[in-house]
Amino acid sequence: AQTIHQWPVAEIKAVGSPLSLGCTIKGKSSPNLYWYWQATGGTLQQLFYSITVGQVESVVQLNLSASRPKDDQFILSTEKLLLSHSGFYLCAWSLRAVNSDYTFGSGTRLLVI
Amino acid sequence: GQQVQQSPASLVLQEGENAELQCNFSSTATQLQWFYQSPGGSLVSLLSNPSGTKHTGRLTSTTVTKERRSSLHISSSQTTDSGTYLCAPTNSAGNKLTFGIGTRVLVRP
């Protein structure tokens, strides 16, 4: 069975500090991977997607970057956090078929102070 | 880009009542998923229904692809159904899922 694991579960970070969020998918080879972000009370927005190792496409510019160092790993990061980065970050995977379902991880809640 | 409108914005039910949630989207979708978002934020996929009618448990989804709309019917609501219901169509390339703002449901005992 496929599992998706996100870490950390929650973070409180200072403005200007670096950030790294991780996501690992087990039990599925070569999945499409995605990062989503939700501000408090807001709509879920897609930030990045990746269809293969080393290839990441940006969807929304939020002064964040993403990388896919391994087939089963997706990393979201920034060198300098802004207050506006606070929110809920979700990782997701899908198969490469255009009508594939998306499956989401349990998320990371980030508070920037 | 894809725009997703959901209605109503919120709904209060008495336990046992039924509810109908609506979703309208602006562009062609290859897939249409309904999700439940818990108060803690986690997402659970409820139904995938790009066209026609599908059932699972007390949930029924009907999607009319040509009219770019979908509905989710909850029958015999329970207090554990409280949360936010999100509609999300997938784009034609299959690489983007767009979410609506959701319908917040509260089921009172």
Short mmCIF file of C-alpha atoms in Angstrom, two decimals:
data_model
loop_
_atom_site.label_atom_id
_atom_site.label_comp_id
_atom_site.label_asym_id
_atom_site.label_seq_id
_atom_site.Cartn_x
_atom_site.Cartn_y
_atom_site.Cartn_z
CA ALA A 1 0.00 0.00 0.00
CA GLN A 2 1.13 3.52 -0.76
CA THR A 3 1.97 5.80 2.14
CA ILE A 4 2.78 9.49 2.16
CA HIS A 5 4.66 11.00 5.06
CA GLN A 6 5.22 14.69 5.73
CA TRP A 7 7.58 16.25 8.24
CA PRO A 8 7.58 18.11 10.51
CA VAL A 9 3.99 18.10 11.72
CA ALA A 10 4.26 21.70 12.89
CA GLU A 11 6.84 24.48 13.09
CA ILE A 12 7.14 27.90 14.68
CA LYS A 13 9.88 29.90 12.97
CA ALA A 14 11.19 33.44 13.08
CA VAL A 15 10.95 35.84 10.15
CA GLY A 16 14.13 35.64 8.11
CA SER A 17 15.02 32.12 9.22
CA PRO A 18 15.36 29.21 6.77
CA LEU A 19 12.77 26.48 6.27
CA SER A 20 12.78 22.95 4.95
CA LEU A 21 9.66 20.77 4.74
CA GLY A 22 9.79 17.20 3.56
CA CYS A 23 7.53 14.65 1.95
CA THR A 24 8.16 10.97 1.21
CA ILE A 25 6.00 8.60 -0.80
CA LYS A 26 6.44 4.85 -0.35
CA GLY A 27 4.99 2.05 -2.41
CA LYS A 28 4.64 3.89 -5.71
CA SER A 29 7.35 4.37 -8.29
CA SER A 30 7.65 7.55 -10.38
CA PRO A 31 4.63 9.37 -8.97
CA ASN A 32 3.75 12.95 -9.82
CA LEU A 33 4.37 15.04 -6.71
CA TYR A 34 2.82 18.32 -5.63
CA TRP A 35 3.07 20.98 -2.92
CA TYR A 36 -0.04 22.88 -1.85
CA TRP A 37 -0.42 25.77 0.60
CA GLN A 38 -3.40 27.09 2.47
CA ALA A 39 -3.43 30.38 4.37
CA THR A 40 -5.69 30.42 7.42
CA GLY A 41 -9.25 30.66 6.12
CA GLY A 42 -8.02 30.55 2.54
CA THR A 43 -8.16 28.30 -0.50
CA LEU A 44 -5.68 25.52 -1.15
CA GLN A 45 -3.25 26.66 -3.83
CA GLN A 46 -0.83 24.53 -5.80
CA LEU A 47 2.75 25.77 -5.40
CA PHE A 48 4.88 23.23 -7.30
CA TYR A 49 4.65 19.97 -9.16
CA SER A 50 7.19 17.43 -10.28
CA ILE A 51 6.82 14.58 -12.74
CA THR A 52 10.35 13.18 -12.37
CA VAL A 53 13.53 13.35 -10.29
CA GLY A 54 15.32 16.67 -10.60
CA GLN A 55 12.47 18.37 -12.44
CA VAL A 56 10.19 20.83 -10.63
CA GLU A 57 7.69 23.30 -12.08
CA SER A 58 6.61 26.39 -10.17
CA VAL A 59 2.92 27.28 -10.24
CA VAL A 60 2.68 30.16 -7.75
CA GLN A 61 5.52 32.47 -6.76
CA LEU A 62 5.72 32.75 -2.99
CA ASN A 63 9.50 33.13 -2.52
CA LEU A 64 9.72 29.38 -1.96
CA SER A 65 11.58 26.70 -3.84
CA ALA A 66 11.11 22.96 -4.24
CA SER A 67 13.37 20.10 -5.15
CA ARG A 68 13.00 16.41 -5.91
CA PRO A 69 16.32 14.78 -5.02
CA LYS A 70 14.94 11.23 -5.16
CA ASP A 71 12.01 9.59 -6.89
CA ASP A 72 10.12 9.28 -3.61
CA GLN A 73 11.10 12.59 -1.98
CA PHE A 74 9.89 16.16 -2.40
CA ILE A 75 11.36 19.07 -0.45
CA LEU A 76 9.96 22.60 0.02
CA SER A 77 12.34 25.25 1.26
CA THR A 78 13.31 28.87 1.57
CA GLU A 79 16.34 30.67 2.93
CA LYS A 80 14.34 33.54 4.44
CA LEU A 81 10.86 33.14 5.81
CA LEU A 82 8.25 35.89 5.56
CA LEU A 83 5.21 36.37 7.78
CA SER A 84 3.08 35.58 4.72
CA HIS A 85 4.51 32.05 4.60
CA SER A 86 2.43 31.06 7.60
CA GLY A 87 -0.21 28.49 6.86
CA PHE A 88 -0.75 24.83 6.14
CA TYR A 89 1.44 22.96 3.67
CA LEU A 90 0.28 19.77 2.03
CA CYS A 91 2.18 17.34 -0.12
CA ALA A 92 0.31 15.15 -2.61
CA TRP A 93 0.97 12.47 -5.21
CA SER A 94 -0.83 11.15 -8.24
CA LEU A 95 -0.20 8.67 -11.02
CA ARG A 96 0.82 10.05 -14.39
CA ALA A 97 -2.59 9.46 -15.96
CA VAL A 98 -4.51 12.67 -16.64
CA ASN A 99 -7.51 11.39 -14.71
CA SER A 100 -5.59 10.09 -11.71
CA ASP A 101 -6.77 10.79 -8.18
CA TYR A 102 -4.64 12.94 -5.91
CA THR A 103 -3.71 11.63 -2.46
CA PHE A 104 -2.59 14.06 0.23
CA GLY A 105 -0.29 13.82 3.21
CA SER A 106 -1.34 14.95 6.67
CA GLY A 107 0.27 18.37 6.31
CA THR A 108 2.65 20.70 8.11
CA ARG A 109 1.33 23.70 9.98
CA LEU A 110 3.75 26.62 9.89
CA LEU A 111 3.63 29.77 12.00
CA VAL A 112 6.10 32.51 11.20
CA ILE A 113 6.57 35.10 13.94
CA GLY B 1 -7.08 29.41 -15.26
CA GLN B 2 -9.64 27.13 -13.66
CA GLN B 3 -12.14 28.82 -11.34
CA VAL B 4 -14.15 26.77 -8.84
CA GLN B 5 -17.29 28.05 -7.14
CA GLN B 6 -18.90 26.14 -4.29
CA SER B 7 -22.24 26.72 -2.64
CA PRO B 8 -23.52 27.17 -0.09
CA ALA B 9 -20.58 28.67 1.78
CA SER B 10 -21.84 27.10 4.99
CA LEU B 11 -24.58 24.83 6.15
CA VAL B 12 -26.03 23.88 9.54
CA LEU B 13 -27.86 20.58 9.77
CA GLN B 14 -29.69 18.71 12.43
CA GLU B 15 -28.39 15.17 12.74
CA GLY B 16 -30.28 12.92 10.34
CA GLU B 17 -30.97 15.65 7.77
CA ASN B 18 -29.77 15.45 4.19
CA ALA B 19 -27.63 18.04 2.41
CA GLU B 20 -26.79 18.97 -1.16
CA LEU B 21 -23.49 20.72 -1.95
CA GLN B 22 -22.86 22.34 -5.31
CA CYS B 23 -19.69 22.88 -7.34
CA ASN B 24 -19.30 24.79 -10.59
CA PHE B 25 -16.04 25.03 -12.50
CA SER B 26 -15.00 27.15 -15.44
CA SER B 27 -12.82 24.83 -17.57
CA THR B 28 -12.85 21.25 -18.80
CA ALA B 29 -11.75 18.73 -16.18
CA THR B 30 -10.38 15.23 -16.68
CA GLN B 31 -11.21 14.27 -13.10
CA LEU B 32 -13.36 15.71 -10.33
CA GLN B 33 -12.62 14.86 -6.72
CA TRP B 34 -14.59 15.68 -3.61
CA PHE B 35 -12.56 15.97 -0.43
CA TYR B 36 -13.36 16.30 3.24
CA GLN B 37 -11.09 18.63 5.19
CA SER B 38 -11.09 18.06 8.93
CA PRO B 39 -10.91 20.95 11.37
CA GLY B 40 -7.25 20.01 11.81
CA GLY B 41 -6.63 20.50 8.10
CA SER B 42 -6.04 17.00 6.77
CA LEU B 43 -7.68 16.07 3.46
CA VAL B 44 -9.55 12.86 2.82
CA SER B 45 -10.67 11.96 -0.67
CA LEU B 46 -14.36 11.09 -0.64
CA LEU B 47 -15.28 10.45 -4.26
CA SER B 48 -13.79 10.71 -7.71
CA ASN B 49 -16.43 11.43 -10.29
CA PRO B 50 -15.55 12.98 -13.66
CA SER B 51 -19.02 12.21 -15.03
CA GLY B 52 -22.28 10.57 -14.09
CA THR B 53 -23.33 9.46 -10.64
CA LYS B 54 -21.30 7.64 -8.02
CA HIS B 55 -22.15 6.42 -4.55
CA THR B 56 -20.13 5.54 -1.50
CA GLY B 57 -21.81 4.97 1.83
CA ARG B 58 -24.08 7.94 2.55
CA LEU B 59 -22.49 10.07 -0.18
CA THR B 60 -23.68 10.46 -3.75
CA SER B 61 -21.94 12.61 -6.34
CA THR B 62 -23.43 13.65 -9.67
CA THR B 63 -21.24 15.37 -12.25
CA VAL B 64 -22.55 16.84 -15.49
CA THR B 65 -19.34 17.23 -17.47
CA LYS B 66 -20.72 19.35 -20.32
CA GLU B 67 -22.21 21.82 -17.88
CA ARG B 68 -19.09 21.81 -15.72
CA ARG B 69 -20.89 21.19 -12.47
CA SER B 70 -20.95 18.59 -9.76
CA SER B 71 -22.98 17.99 -6.64
CA LEU B 72 -22.41 16.03 -3.46
CA HIS B 73 -25.40 14.68 -1.57
CA ILE B 74 -24.99 13.69 2.06
CA SER B 75 -27.79 11.55 3.39
CA SER B 76 -28.72 11.00 7.04
CA SER B 77 -26.05 13.40 8.31
CA GLN B 78 -24.08 12.58 11.46
CA THR B 79 -22.17 14.88 13.81
CA THR B 80 -18.93 13.36 12.53
CA ASP B 81 -19.74 14.76 9.06
CA SER B 82 -18.94 18.26 10.37
CA GLY B 83 -16.07 19.86 8.51
CA THR B 84 -15.33 21.46 5.17
CA TYR B 85 -16.16 19.82 1.86
CA LEU B 86 -13.96 20.72 -1.09
CA CYS B 87 -14.54 20.21 -4.78
CA ALA B 88 -11.45 19.94 -6.98
CA PRO B 89 -11.32 19.46 -10.76
CA THR B 90 -8.10 18.30 -12.46
CA ASN B 91 -6.84 20.14 -15.54
CA SER B 92 -6.54 18.52 -18.97
CA ALA B 93 -2.80 17.87 -18.48
CA GLY B 94 -3.50 16.05 -15.22
CA ASN B 95 -0.89 18.08 -13.34
CA LYS B 96 -3.04 20.54 -11.46
CA LEU B 97 -5.90 20.16 -9.04
CA THR B 98 -7.78 23.41 -8.37
CA PHE B 99 -9.77 23.81 -5.17
CA GLY B 100 -12.84 25.81 -4.33
CA ILE B 101 -13.13 27.62 -1.01
CA GLY B 102 -15.37 24.82 0.21
CA THR B 103 -18.65 24.37 2.00
CA ARG B 104 -18.40 24.36 5.78
CA VAL B 105 -20.87 21.88 7.27
CA LEU B 106 -21.92 21.75 10.90
CA VAL B 107 -24.11 18.90 12.03
CA ARG B 108 -25.79 19.44 15.38
CA PRO B 109 -26.80 16.46 17.59
#
